[in-house]
Short mmCIF file of C-alpha atoms in Angstrom, two decimals:
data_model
loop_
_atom_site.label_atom_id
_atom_site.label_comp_id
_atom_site.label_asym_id
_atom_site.label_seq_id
_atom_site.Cartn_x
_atom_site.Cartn_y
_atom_site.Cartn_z
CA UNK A 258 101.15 130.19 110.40
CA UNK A 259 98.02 131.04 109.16
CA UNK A 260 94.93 128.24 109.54
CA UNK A 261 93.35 127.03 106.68
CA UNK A 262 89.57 127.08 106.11
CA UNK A 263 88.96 123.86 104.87
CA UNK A 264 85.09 124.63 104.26
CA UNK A 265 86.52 127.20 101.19
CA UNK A 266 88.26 125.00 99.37
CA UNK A 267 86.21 124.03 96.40
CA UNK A 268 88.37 121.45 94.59
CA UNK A 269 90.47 118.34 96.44
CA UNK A 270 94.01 119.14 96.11
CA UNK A 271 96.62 117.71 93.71
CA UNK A 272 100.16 117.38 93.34
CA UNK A 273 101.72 116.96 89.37
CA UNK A 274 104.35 114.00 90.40
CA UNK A 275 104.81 113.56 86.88
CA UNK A 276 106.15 117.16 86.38
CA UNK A 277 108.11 116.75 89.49
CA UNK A 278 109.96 114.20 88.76
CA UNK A 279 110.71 115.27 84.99
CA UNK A 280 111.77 119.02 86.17
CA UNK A 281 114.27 117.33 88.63
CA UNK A 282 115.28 114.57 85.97
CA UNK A 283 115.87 117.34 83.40
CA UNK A 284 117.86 120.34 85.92
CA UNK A 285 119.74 117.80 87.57
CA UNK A 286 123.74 117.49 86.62
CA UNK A 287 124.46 114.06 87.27
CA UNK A 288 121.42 112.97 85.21
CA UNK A 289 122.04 115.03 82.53
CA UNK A 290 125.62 114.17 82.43
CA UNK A 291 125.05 110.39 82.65
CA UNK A 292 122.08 110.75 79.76
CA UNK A 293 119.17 110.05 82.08
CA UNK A 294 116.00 110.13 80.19
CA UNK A 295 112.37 110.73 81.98
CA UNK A 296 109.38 108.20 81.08
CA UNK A 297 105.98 107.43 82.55
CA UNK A 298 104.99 104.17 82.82
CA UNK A 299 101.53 101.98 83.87
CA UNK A 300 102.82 99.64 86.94
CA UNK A 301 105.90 97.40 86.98
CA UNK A 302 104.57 95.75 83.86
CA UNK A 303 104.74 98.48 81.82
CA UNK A 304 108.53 99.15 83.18
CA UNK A 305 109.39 96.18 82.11
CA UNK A 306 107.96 97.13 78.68
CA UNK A 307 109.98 100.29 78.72
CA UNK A 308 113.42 98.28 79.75
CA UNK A 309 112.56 95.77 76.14
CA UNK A 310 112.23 98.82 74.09
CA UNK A 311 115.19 100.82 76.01
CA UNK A 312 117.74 100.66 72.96
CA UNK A 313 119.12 103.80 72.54
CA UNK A 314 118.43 105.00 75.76
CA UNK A 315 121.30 104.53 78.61
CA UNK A 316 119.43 105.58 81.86
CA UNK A 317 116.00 106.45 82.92
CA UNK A 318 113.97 107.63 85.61
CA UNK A 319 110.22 106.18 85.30
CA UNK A 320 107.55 107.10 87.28
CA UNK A 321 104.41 104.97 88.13
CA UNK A 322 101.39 106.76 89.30
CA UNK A 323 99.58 103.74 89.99
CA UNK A 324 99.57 102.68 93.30
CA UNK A 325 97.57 102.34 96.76
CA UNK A 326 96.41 104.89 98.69
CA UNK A 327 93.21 105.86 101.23
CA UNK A 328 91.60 108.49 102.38
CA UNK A 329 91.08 109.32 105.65
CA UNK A 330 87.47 110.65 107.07
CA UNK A 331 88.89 112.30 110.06
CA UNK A 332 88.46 116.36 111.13
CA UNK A 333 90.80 117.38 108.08
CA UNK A 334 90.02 114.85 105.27
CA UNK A 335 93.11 113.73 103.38
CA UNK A 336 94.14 110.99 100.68
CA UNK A 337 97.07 109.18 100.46
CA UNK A 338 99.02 108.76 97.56
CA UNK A 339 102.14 107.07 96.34
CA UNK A 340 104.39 107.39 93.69
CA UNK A 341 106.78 105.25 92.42
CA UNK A 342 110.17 106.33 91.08
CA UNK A 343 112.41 103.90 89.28
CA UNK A 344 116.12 104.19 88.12
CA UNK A 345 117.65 102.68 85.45
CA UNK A 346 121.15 102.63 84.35
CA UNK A 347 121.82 99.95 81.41
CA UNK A 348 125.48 98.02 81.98
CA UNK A 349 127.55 95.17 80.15
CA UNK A 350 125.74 92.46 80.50
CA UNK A 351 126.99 89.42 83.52
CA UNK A 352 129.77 92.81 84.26
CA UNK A 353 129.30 92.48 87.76
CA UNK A 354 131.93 95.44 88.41
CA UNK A 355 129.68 97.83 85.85
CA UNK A 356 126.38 97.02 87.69
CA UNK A 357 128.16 97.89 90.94
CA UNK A 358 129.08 100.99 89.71
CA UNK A 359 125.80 101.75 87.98
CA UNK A 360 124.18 101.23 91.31
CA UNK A 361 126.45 103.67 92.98
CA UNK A 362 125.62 106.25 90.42
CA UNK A 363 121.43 104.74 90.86
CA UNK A 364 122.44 105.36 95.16
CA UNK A 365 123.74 109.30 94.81
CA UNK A 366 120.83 110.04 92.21
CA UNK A 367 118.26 108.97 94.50
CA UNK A 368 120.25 111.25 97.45
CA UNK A 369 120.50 114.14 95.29
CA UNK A 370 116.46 113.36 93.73
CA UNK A 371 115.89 113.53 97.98
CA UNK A 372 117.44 116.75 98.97
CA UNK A 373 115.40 118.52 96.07
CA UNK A 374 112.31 116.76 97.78
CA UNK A 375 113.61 118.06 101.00
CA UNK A 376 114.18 121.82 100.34
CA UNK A 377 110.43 121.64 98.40
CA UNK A 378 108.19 120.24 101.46
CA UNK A 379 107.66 123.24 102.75
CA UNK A 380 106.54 125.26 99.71
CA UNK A 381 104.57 121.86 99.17
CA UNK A 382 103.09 122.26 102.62
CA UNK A 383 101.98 125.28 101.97
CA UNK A 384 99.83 123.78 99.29
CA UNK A 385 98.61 121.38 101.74
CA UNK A 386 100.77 118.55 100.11
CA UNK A 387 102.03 116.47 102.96
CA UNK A 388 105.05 114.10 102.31
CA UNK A 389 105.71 111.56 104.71
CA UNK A 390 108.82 111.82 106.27
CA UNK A 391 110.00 108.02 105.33
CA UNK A 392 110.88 107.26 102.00
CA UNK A 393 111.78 103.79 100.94
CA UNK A 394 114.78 102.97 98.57
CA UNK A 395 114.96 99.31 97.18
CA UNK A 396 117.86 98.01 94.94
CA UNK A 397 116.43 95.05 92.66
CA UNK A 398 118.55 92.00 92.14
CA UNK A 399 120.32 91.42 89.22
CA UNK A 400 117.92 88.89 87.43
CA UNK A 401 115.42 91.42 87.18
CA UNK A 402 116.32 92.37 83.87
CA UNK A 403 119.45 91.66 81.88
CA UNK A 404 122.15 94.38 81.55
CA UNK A 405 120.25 96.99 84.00
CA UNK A 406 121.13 98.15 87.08
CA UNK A 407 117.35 99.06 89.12
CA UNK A 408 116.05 100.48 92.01
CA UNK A 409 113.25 102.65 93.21
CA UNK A 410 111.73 104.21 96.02
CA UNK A 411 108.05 105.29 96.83
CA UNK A 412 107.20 108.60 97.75
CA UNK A 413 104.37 108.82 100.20
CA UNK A 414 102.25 112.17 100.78
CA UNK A 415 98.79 113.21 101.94
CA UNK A 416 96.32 115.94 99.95
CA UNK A 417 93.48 117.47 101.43
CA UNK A 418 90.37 116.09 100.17
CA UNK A 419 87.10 117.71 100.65
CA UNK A 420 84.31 115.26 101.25
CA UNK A 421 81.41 117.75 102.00
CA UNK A 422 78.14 115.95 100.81
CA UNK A 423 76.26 117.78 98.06
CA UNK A 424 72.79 116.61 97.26
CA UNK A 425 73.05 117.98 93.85
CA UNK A 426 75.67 115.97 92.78
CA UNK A 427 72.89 112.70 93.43
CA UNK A 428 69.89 111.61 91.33
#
């Protein structure tokens, strides 16, 4: 593998979750089939938002770009980001067999959404996107909103950053 000179990179690097996340929302079979829509949203407020106004739309997967991170002054700079995913799938409302089933369907998305991640880290890598190999999936309760099934998981990954002090970039 050939060693990257950090000192040439000009620009920090990025990584278009957004147009991740749509591309595998839109080529994948099960969310197709099921009518899985893709959305963007602000934070968990704004999901919530997106749920109330959710009429003719049976499924979604929304991504939040908002979220912690740091960046890490070591001997290969890097930042931290995290995306949130969230999956939706609308049910009968108080049908506690239809929101088991929606979550089932929520379960095998997420597994299928994680083997595309999986066969991509390495192209990623090579774009000196670094995904962390954990990825945490959490089902919400029932009461989070009425008639939806929801869960999401966080995908973690590092970027190189390039820190080098410029004086003309200072008054």
């Amino acid at each position: 593998m050939e060693k990257v000179n950090f000192d040439k990179l000009e620009k920090n690097v990025s990584w278009d979750a957004a147009e991740f996340f749509r591309n595998l929302t839109a080529h994948n079979r099960l969310a197709q089939e099921k009518g899985y829509s893709f959305a963007e949203v602000s934070d968990l407020l704004g999901l919530e938002e997106y749920i109330d106004q959710m009429q003719k739309v049976k499924a979604a997967v929304c991504l939040s770009e908002i979220s912690p991170g740091y960046t890490a002054l070591n001997n290969t700079p890097h930042t931290r980001r995290v995306k949130t995913v969230f999956l939706i799938k609308r049910h009968a409302i108080d049908d506690m067999k239809a929101r088991r089933q929606c979550m089932e369907e929520l379960r095998e998305l997420y597994r299928q959404f994680m083997s595309a991640i999986f066969k991509q880290r390495t192209m990623l890598r090579e774009g000196l996107v670094y995904f962390d190999d954990r990825v945490q999936f959490t089902e919400i309760d029932k009461y989070f909103a009425a008639g939806c099934a929801c869960a999401y998981f966080q995908v973690a990954y590092d970027v190189f950053t390039n820190i080098v002090y410029r004086p003309e970039e200072w008054l």
